[in-house]
C-alpha atoms as a printed R data frame, in Angstrom:
    type eleno elety resid chain resno       x       y       z
1   ATOM     1    CA   MET     A     1   8.361  -5.898 -14.871
2   ATOM     2    CA   PRO     A     2  10.330  -3.565 -12.598
3   ATOM     3    CA   ILE     A     3   8.766  -0.182 -11.805
4   ATOM     4    CA   ILE     A     4  10.693   2.452  -9.864
5   ATOM     5    CA   ALA     A     5   9.356   5.847  -8.799
6   ATOM     6    CA   MET     A     6  11.972   8.497  -8.093
7   ATOM     7    CA   THR     A     7  12.235  12.136  -7.142
8   ATOM     8    CA   ARG     A     8  15.285  14.313  -6.699
9   ATOM     9    CA   GLU     A     9  16.436  17.814  -5.859
10  ATOM    10    CA   MET     A    10  18.176  20.008  -8.412
11  ATOM    11    CA   GLY     A    11  21.908  19.425  -8.214
12  ATOM    12    CA   SER     A    12  21.637  16.237  -6.153
13  ATOM    13    CA   LEU     A    13  22.781  14.002  -9.052
14  ATOM    14    CA   GLY     A    14  19.356  12.352  -9.012
15  ATOM    15    CA   LYS     A    15  19.225  12.454 -12.815
16  ATOM    16    CA   ASP     A    16  22.449  10.454 -12.938
17  ATOM    17    CA   VAL     A    17  21.091   7.919 -10.464
18  ATOM    18    CA   ALA     A    18  17.876   7.472 -12.458
19  ATOM    19    CA   ALA     A    19  19.794   7.105 -15.714
20  ATOM    20    CA   GLY     A    20  22.169   4.610 -14.106
21  ATOM    21    CA   VAL     A    21  19.348   2.452 -12.773
22  ATOM    22    CA   ALA     A    22  17.558   2.512 -16.137
23  ATOM    23    CA   GLU     A    23  20.723   1.505 -17.975
24  ATOM    24    CA   ARG     A    24  21.648  -1.200 -15.482
25  ATOM    25    CA   LEU     A    25  18.212  -2.846 -15.583
26  ATOM    26    CA   GLY     A    26  17.377  -2.090 -19.209
27  ATOM    27    CA   LEU     A    27  14.375   0.064 -18.299
28  ATOM    28    CA   ARG     A    28  12.696   3.029 -19.925
29  ATOM    29    CA   LEU     A    29  13.348   6.362 -18.238
30  ATOM    30    CA   MET     A    30  10.253   8.553 -18.264
31  ATOM    31    CA   TYR     A    31  10.103  12.270 -17.562
32  ATOM    32    CA   HIS     A    32   9.905  14.538 -20.616
33  ATOM    33    CA   GLU     A    33   7.548  12.116 -22.370
34  ATOM    34    CA   ILE     A    34   4.914  12.827 -19.736
35  ATOM    35    CA   VAL     A    35   4.985  16.514 -20.655
36  ATOM    36    CA   ASP     A    36   4.297  15.640 -24.289
37  ATOM    37    CA   THR     A    37   1.247  13.558 -23.397
38  ATOM    38    CA   LEU     A    38  -0.147  16.177 -21.033
39  ATOM    39    CA   THR     A    39   0.070  18.888 -23.679
40  ATOM    40    CA   GLU     A    40  -2.243  16.798 -25.855
41  ATOM    41    CA   GLU     A    41  -4.684  16.125 -23.019
42  ATOM    42    CA   LEU     A    42  -4.790  19.751 -21.863
43  ATOM    43    CA   HIS     A    43  -4.744  21.224 -25.397
44  ATOM    44    CA   VAL     A    44  -1.940  23.662 -24.598
45  ATOM    45    CA   ASP     A    45   1.588  24.065 -25.892
46  ATOM    46    CA   ARG     A    46   4.408  22.081 -24.325
47  ATOM    47    CA   SER     A    47   6.130  25.137 -22.898
48  ATOM    48    CA   ALA     A    48   3.028  26.072 -20.876
49  ATOM    49    CA   VAL     A    49   3.019  22.714 -19.059
50  ATOM    50    CA   ALA     A    50   6.771  22.908 -18.490
51  ATOM    51    CA   ARG     A    51   6.471  26.420 -17.050
52  ATOM    52    CA   LEU     A    52   3.672  25.352 -14.712
53  ATOM    53    CA   VAL     A    53   5.609  22.376 -13.377
54  ATOM    54    CA   ASN     A    54   8.848  24.335 -13.061
55  ATOM    55    CA   GLY     A    55   7.217  27.196 -11.205
56  ATOM    56    CA   LYS     A    56   7.475  29.787 -13.986
57  ATOM    57    CA   PRO     A    57   3.900  30.114 -15.278
58  ATOM    58    CA   ASN     A    58   2.752  33.342 -16.823
59  ATOM    59    CA   LEU     A    59  -0.761  34.738 -16.522
60  ATOM    60    CA   ALA     A    60  -1.892  32.984 -19.701
61  ATOM    61    CA   ASP     A    61  -0.633  29.616 -18.428
62  ATOM    62    CA   ARG     A    62  -2.635  29.930 -15.217
63  ATOM    63    CA   TRP     A    63  -5.711  30.859 -17.211
64  ATOM    64    CA   LYS     A    64  -5.376  28.034 -19.733
65  ATOM    65    CA   VAL     A    65  -4.526  25.146 -17.400
66  ATOM    66    CA   ASP     A    66  -6.756  24.162 -14.505
67  ATOM    67    CA   ALA     A    67  -4.762  22.638 -11.633
68  ATOM    68    CA   SER     A    68  -7.340  19.923 -11.018
69  ATOM    69    CA   ASP     A    69  -7.242  18.923 -14.701
70  ATOM    70    CA   LEU     A    70  -3.453  18.772 -14.588
71  ATOM    71    CA   ALA     A    71  -3.619  16.566 -11.481
72  ATOM    72    CA   LEU     A    72  -6.177  14.189 -13.019
73  ATOM    73    CA   PHE     A    73  -4.366  13.768 -16.316
74  ATOM    74    CA   THR     A    74  -0.977  13.407 -14.595
75  ATOM    75    CA   GLU     A    75  -2.381  10.690 -12.351
76  ATOM    76    CA   GLU     A    76  -3.799   8.841 -15.347
77  ATOM    77    CA   GLN     A    77  -0.494   9.018 -17.219
78  ATOM    78    CA   ILE     A    78   1.574   7.821 -14.260
79  ATOM    79    CA   PHE     A    79  -0.649   4.775 -13.717
80  ATOM    80    CA   ASP     A    80  -0.678   3.899 -17.432
81  ATOM    81    CA   ILE     A    81   3.115   4.112 -17.591
82  ATOM    82    CA   ALA     A    82   3.427   1.966 -14.469
83  ATOM    83    CA   LEU     A    83   1.046  -0.662 -15.847
84  ATOM    84    CA   ARG     A    84   3.319  -1.159 -18.861
85  ATOM    85    CA   GLY     A    85   6.200  -1.819 -16.463
86  ATOM    86    CA   ASN     A    86   9.948  -1.902 -17.091
87  ATOM    87    CA   VAL     A    87  10.313   1.769 -16.259
88  ATOM    88    CA   VAL     A    88  11.932   4.371 -14.034
89  ATOM    89    CA   ILE     A    89   9.491   7.254 -13.535
90  ATOM    90    CA   ARG     A    90  11.247  10.425 -12.470
91  ATOM    91    CA   GLY     A    91   9.188  13.110 -10.749
92  ATOM    92    CA   TRP     A    92   5.578  14.084 -11.514
93  ATOM    93    CA   GLY     A    93   4.400  13.025  -8.060
94  ATOM    94    CA   SER     A    94   5.066   9.390  -8.959
95  ATOM    95    CA   THR     A    95   6.396   8.542  -5.491
96  ATOM    96    CA   HIS     A    96   3.139   9.804  -3.978
97  ATOM    97    CA   LEU     A    97   0.811   8.257  -6.549
98  ATOM    98    CA   LEU     A    98   2.493   4.840  -6.636
99  ATOM    99    CA   ARG     A    99   3.373   4.592  -2.943
100 ATOM   100    CA   PRO     A   100   0.370   2.321  -2.122
101 ATOM   101    CA   VAL     A   101   1.611  -0.369  -4.563
102 ATOM   102    CA   PRO     A   102   3.876  -2.736  -2.578
103 ATOM   103    CA   HIS     A   103   6.095  -3.872  -5.462
104 ATOM   104    CA   ILE     A   104   7.127  -0.348  -6.538
105 ATOM   105    CA   PRO     A   105  10.194   1.113  -4.764
106 ATOM   106    CA   CYS     A   106   9.841   4.834  -4.102
107 ATOM   107    CA   VAL     A   107  13.164   6.667  -3.946
108 ATOM   108    CA   ARG     A   108  14.351  10.182  -3.186
109 ATOM   109    CA   VAL     A   109  17.828  11.512  -4.010
110 ATOM   110    CA   SER     A   110  18.975  14.527  -2.020
111 ATOM   111    CA   ALA     A   111  22.110  16.422  -1.009
112 ATOM   112    CA   PRO     A   112  23.091  19.410   1.159
113 ATOM   113    CA   LEU     A   113  22.602  22.800  -0.479
114 ATOM   114    CA   PRO     A   114  26.338  23.700  -0.805
115 ATOM   115    CA   LEU     A   115  27.026  20.471  -2.673
116 ATOM   116    CA   ARG     A   116  24.024  20.979  -4.942
117 ATOM   117    CA   ILE     A   117  25.300  24.465  -5.801
118 ATOM   118    CA   LYS     A   118  28.726  23.039  -6.575
119 ATOM   119    CA   HIS     A   119  27.276  20.358  -8.847
120 ATOM   120    CA   MET     A   120  25.118  22.853 -10.734
121 ATOM   121    CA   MET     A   121  27.962  25.336 -11.188
122 ATOM   122    CA   GLU     A   122  30.038  22.525 -12.706
123 ATOM   123    CA   ARG     A   123  27.165  21.344 -14.884
124 ATOM   124    CA   MET     A   124  26.325  24.853 -16.096
125 ATOM   125    CA   HIS     A   125  30.010  25.835 -16.530
126 ATOM   126    CA   THR     A   126  29.583  28.976 -14.472
127 ATOM   127    CA   ASP     A   127  30.996  30.552 -11.348
128 ATOM   128    CA   ASP     A   128  27.882  32.681 -10.763
129 ATOM   129    CA   TYR     A   129  27.091  31.427  -7.274
130 ATOM   130    CA   ASP     A   130  24.138  33.762  -6.694
131 ATOM   131    CA   ARG     A   131  22.387  32.805  -9.929
132 ATOM   132    CA   ILE     A   132  22.710  29.079  -9.236
133 ATOM   133    CA   LEU     A   133  21.534  29.535  -5.661
134 ATOM   134    CA   HIS     A   134  18.500  31.432  -6.925
135 ATOM   135    CA   GLU     A   135  17.694  28.693  -9.468
136 ATOM   136    CA   ILE     A   136  17.958  25.922  -6.883
137 ATOM   137    CA   ARG     A   137  15.746  27.746  -4.404
138 ATOM   138    CA   ARG     A   138  13.235  28.532  -7.140
139 ATOM   139    CA   SER     A   139  13.239  24.883  -8.227
140 ATOM   140    CA   ASP     A   140  12.718  23.627  -4.674
141 ATOM   141    CA   SER     A   141   9.895  26.095  -4.107
142 ATOM   142    CA   ALA     A   142   8.219  25.212  -7.409
143 ATOM   143    CA   HIS     A   143   8.501  21.488  -6.714
144 ATOM   144    CA   ALA     A   144   6.942  21.857  -3.269
145 ATOM   145    CA   ARG     A   145   4.222  24.214  -4.508
146 ATOM   146    CA   THR     A   146   3.281  21.999  -7.458
147 ATOM   147    CA   LEU     A   147   2.935  18.845  -5.364
148 ATOM   148    CA   ARG     A   148   0.869  20.683  -2.763
149 ATOM   149    CA   ALA     A   149  -1.395  22.137  -5.450
150 ATOM   150    CA   LEU     A   150  -1.863  18.908  -7.402
151 ATOM   151    CA   PHE     A   151  -1.833  16.206  -4.740
152 ATOM   152    CA   ARG     A   152  -1.852  17.995  -1.346
153 ATOM   153    CA   VAL     A   153   1.413  16.396  -0.233
154 ATOM   154    CA   ASN     A   154   4.736  17.653   1.078
155 ATOM   155    CA   TYR     A   155   7.547  16.047  -0.902
156 ATOM   156    CA   GLU     A   156   9.805  16.228   2.164
157 ATOM   157    CA   ASP     A   157   7.586  13.834   4.142
158 ATOM   158    CA   PRO     A   158   9.697  10.689   4.710
159 ATOM   159    CA   TRP     A   159   6.723   8.321   4.472
160 ATOM   160    CA   LEU     A   160   6.552   8.980   0.725
161 ATOM   161    CA   TYR     A   161   9.782   7.024   0.217
162 ATOM   162    CA   ASP     A   162  11.226   3.598   0.903
163 ATOM   163    CA   VAL     A   163  14.719   5.083   0.911
164 ATOM   164    CA   VAL     A   164  16.366   8.510   0.770
165 ATOM   165    CA   PHE     A   165  19.922   8.815  -0.551
166 ATOM   166    CA   ASN     A   166  22.297  11.623   0.374
167 ATOM   167    CA   THR     A   167  24.822  12.001  -2.444
168 ATOM   168    CA   GLU     A   168  27.206  13.851  -0.164
169 ATOM   169    CA   ARG     A   169  27.880  10.424   1.374
170 ATOM   170    CA   ASP     A   170  26.416   8.032  -1.194
171 ATOM   171    CA   SER     A   171  28.009   7.920  -4.624
172 ATOM   172    CA   VAL     A   172  25.881   7.599  -7.751
173 ATOM   173    CA   GLU     A   173  27.242   4.072  -8.192
174 ATOM   174    CA   PHE     A   174  26.260   3.152  -4.635
175 ATOM   175    CA   CYS     A   175  22.732   4.521  -5.116
176 ATOM   176    CA   VAL     A   176  22.331   2.561  -8.337
177 ATOM   177    CA   GLU     A   177  23.503  -0.662  -6.679
178 ATOM   178    CA   GLU     A   178  21.152  -0.208  -3.734
179 ATOM   179    CA   ILE     A   179  18.120   0.503  -5.938
180 ATOM   180    CA   VAL     A   180  18.876  -2.509  -8.136
181 ATOM   181    CA   GLY     A   181  19.117  -4.567  -4.952
182 ATOM   182    CA   MET     A   182  15.714  -3.300  -3.839
183 ATOM   183    CA   VAL     A   183  14.142  -4.220  -7.163
184 ATOM   184    CA   ASN     A   184  15.522  -7.752  -6.898
185 ATOM   185    CA   HIS     A   185  14.582  -8.211  -3.234
186 ATOM   186    CA   PRO     A   186  11.569 -10.415  -2.411
187 ATOM   187    CA   SER     A   187  10.022  -7.500  -0.497
188 ATOM   188    CA   PHE     A   188   9.412  -5.762  -3.837
189 ATOM   189    CA   ALA     A   189   8.325  -8.802  -5.823
190 ATOM   190    CA   GLU     A   190   5.185  -8.244  -7.850
191 ATOM   191    CA   THR     A   191   2.247 -10.352  -6.684
192 ATOM   192    CA   ALA     A   192  -1.220 -10.964  -8.047
193 ATOM   193    CA   GLU     A   193  -2.591  -8.729  -5.289
194 ATOM   194    CA   SER     A   194  -0.189  -5.839  -5.935
195 ATOM   195    CA   ARG     A   195  -0.786  -6.027  -9.687
196 ATOM   196    CA   LYS     A   196  -4.540  -6.016  -9.061
197 ATOM   197    CA   LEU     A   197  -4.205  -2.914  -6.886
198 ATOM   198    CA   LEU     A   198  -2.291  -1.058  -9.602
199 ATOM   199    CA   GLN     A   199  -4.879  -2.037 -12.211
200 ATOM   200    CA   GLU     A   200  -7.706  -0.813  -9.966
201 ATOM   201    CA   MET     A   201  -5.944   2.501  -9.353
202 ATOM   202    CA   ALA     A   202  -5.434   2.930 -13.092
203 ATOM   203    CA   LEU     A   203  -9.073   2.135 -13.877
204 ATOM   204    CA   LYS     A   204 -10.245   4.616 -11.253
205 ATOM   205    CA   ALA     A   205  -8.022   7.296 -12.814
206 ATOM   206    CA   HIS     A   206  -9.449   6.547 -16.274
207 ATOM   207    CA   ILE     A   207 -12.985   6.876 -14.938
208 ATOM   208    CA   ARG     A   208 -12.269  10.179 -13.234
209 ATOM   209    CA   THR     A   209 -10.659  11.692 -16.349
210 ATOM   210    CA   ALA     A   210 -13.479  10.391 -18.558
211 ATOM   211    CA   LEU     A   211 -15.998  12.135 -16.297
212 ATOM   212    CA   ARG     A   212 -13.975  15.346 -16.414
213 ATOM   213    CA   LYS     A   213 -13.732  15.284 -20.226
214 ATOM   214    CA   ALA     A   214 -17.453  14.732 -20.805
215 ATOM   215    CA   PRO     A   215 -19.328  18.087 -20.860
216 ATOM   216    CA   SER     A   216 -22.354  16.614 -19.084
217 ATOM   217    CA   THR     A   217 -20.298  15.365 -16.101
218 ATOM   218    CA   ALA     A   218 -17.302  17.706 -16.039
219 ATOM   219    CA   ASN     A   219 -18.276  19.493 -12.832
220 ATOM   220    CA   ILE     A   220 -19.509  16.636 -10.682
221 ATOM   221    CA   HIS     A   221 -17.699  15.423  -7.558
222 ATOM   222    CA   ILE     A   222 -18.449  11.839  -6.595
223 ATOM   223    CA   ALA     A   223 -16.689   8.844  -5.061
224 ATOM   224    CA   VAL     A   224 -15.535   6.099  -7.430
225 ATOM   225    CA   ASN     A   225 -14.787   2.696  -5.881
226 ATOM   226    CA   VAL     A   226 -13.171  -0.066  -7.924
227 ATOM   227    CA   ASN     A   227 -12.843  -3.769  -7.124
228 ATOM   228    CA   ASP     A   228 -11.385  -5.720 -10.038
229 ATOM   229    CA   SER     A   229 -13.581  -4.510 -12.914
230 ATOM   230    CA   LYS     A   230 -16.554  -3.806 -10.670
231 ATOM   231    CA   VAL     A   231 -17.247  -0.107 -10.167
232 ATOM   232    CA   ALA     A   232 -19.459   1.496  -7.521
233 ATOM   233    CA   LEU     A   233 -20.444   5.162  -7.655
234 ATOM   234    CA   GLU     A   234 -21.358   7.046  -4.476
235 ATOM   235    CA   GLY     A   235 -22.476  10.618  -3.869
236 ATOM   236    CA   ILE     A   236 -25.079  13.213  -4.698
237 ATOM   237    CA   VAL     A   237 -25.715  14.716  -8.149
238 ATOM   238    CA   ASP     A   238 -28.009  17.503  -9.272
239 ATOM   239    CA   SER     A   239 -30.633  15.411 -11.029
240 ATOM   240    CA   ALA     A   240 -31.672  11.987 -12.260
241 ATOM   241    CA   ARG     A   241 -30.537  13.055 -15.733
242 ATOM   242    CA   GLN     A   242 -27.023  13.762 -14.410
243 ATOM   243    CA   ARG     A   243 -27.072  10.431 -12.563
244 ATOM   244    CA   ASP     A   244 -27.799   8.654 -15.841
245 ATOM   245    CA   ALA     A   245 -25.161  10.711 -17.671
246 ATOM   246    CA   VAL     A   246 -22.514   9.648 -15.153
247 ATOM   247    CA   ALA     A   247 -23.482   5.999 -15.544
248 ATOM   248    CA   GLU     A   248 -23.289   6.267 -19.326
249 ATOM   249    CA   VAL     A   249 -19.810   7.821 -19.255
250 ATOM   250    CA   VAL     A   250 -18.458   5.326 -16.731
251 ATOM   251    CA   ALA     A   251 -19.917   2.323 -18.560
252 ATOM   252    CA   GLY     A   252 -18.047   3.433 -21.674
253 ATOM   253    CA   VAL     A   253 -14.623   3.388 -20.016
254 ATOM   254    CA   PRO     A   254 -12.563   0.372 -21.197
255 ATOM   255    CA   GLY     A   255 -12.123  -2.159 -18.405
256 ATOM   256    CA   VAL     A   256 -15.354  -1.377 -16.555
257 ATOM   257    CA   GLY     A   257 -17.411  -4.514 -15.950
258 ATOM   258    CA   ALA     A   258 -20.277  -4.468 -13.482
259 ATOM   259    CA   LEU     A   259 -21.482  -1.007 -12.486
260 ATOM   260    CA   GLU     A   260 -23.333  -0.168  -9.280
261 ATOM   261    CA   ASN     A   261 -24.815   3.321  -9.451
262 ATOM   262    CA   HIS     A   262 -25.599   4.524  -5.923
263 ATOM   263    CA   LEU     A   263 -25.707   8.201  -6.879
264 ATOM   264    CA   ARG     A   264 -28.623  10.104  -5.392
265 ATOM   265    CA   PRO     A   265 -30.239  12.980  -7.298
266 ATOM   266    CA   MET     A   266 -30.417  16.165  -5.269
267 ATOM   267    CA   THR     A   267 -34.068  16.679  -6.250
268 ATOM   268    CA   GLY     A   268 -34.975  13.291  -4.843
269 ATOM   269    CA   VAL     A   269 -33.064  13.944  -1.637
270 ATOM   270    CA   ARG     A   270 -34.862  17.238  -1.142
271 ATOM   271    CA   TYR     A   271 -38.246  15.647  -1.863
272 ATOM   272    CA   ARG     A   272 -37.723  12.810   0.610
273 ATOM   273    CA   ALA     A   273 -36.486  15.239   3.253
274 ATOM   274    CA   VAL     A   274 -39.620  17.384   2.918
275 ATOM   275    CA   GLU     A   275 -41.898  14.349   2.784
276 ATOM   276    CA   SER     A   276 -40.409  12.818   5.924
277 ATOM   277    CA   SER     A   277 -40.852  16.039   7.902
278 ATOM   278    CA   VAL     A   278 -44.619  16.167   7.329
């Protein structure tokens, strides 16, 4: 079940590389479909999500969509898509989110700015150099800003990727061949351990989004640790009632088996602190 996470710069021919890999390996290519799912989760129109991701949000978009909600729901969608396998996931922080999973190649496609401008002018059938330059710079800025806001990462950090292609030197065909070779290399073979890790990451994401969606637990901040289907909760909550509410929400998430609730109510912490000082 090949899974490939990719990111690209506008005008770098990264779309062509992703499409070529998907066609060559018979994989799904996911990008726009993620927008559709997020609009349902966030209860906003599709254009609002697209504007936020592309760096063109208006005042209403910023008011309607909370960045932390967008990050949580994006994370959940990326892991669910990856679990189904046979997919090329383009963008959406997938190279950052899936980087810990050893059998998933993480790829970046780049190119020097002059070449990117040339490609975009050809694609847009225009000779308006200044407009294309402005769009590329806006896209780069939006991409960087979105990833920093959602996941606190810099997409230019090399450790996010197993390989970076420069399409000034590397043709689309060469990039496709190299990525296919990576997928078929033993270094990226799926193992029981790597599959288990992906499943645990997905379950953790489901738990976090379930807590955010439930009114009684929407504003809590706790640590969720997952080992197979065993879940351990750590942190401090406002009250014993909130502690029980968290446990109830988490226990209802599909895939959760044993649950260890180590949450400490703030009232109890305060009481013990006062009692111990006497």
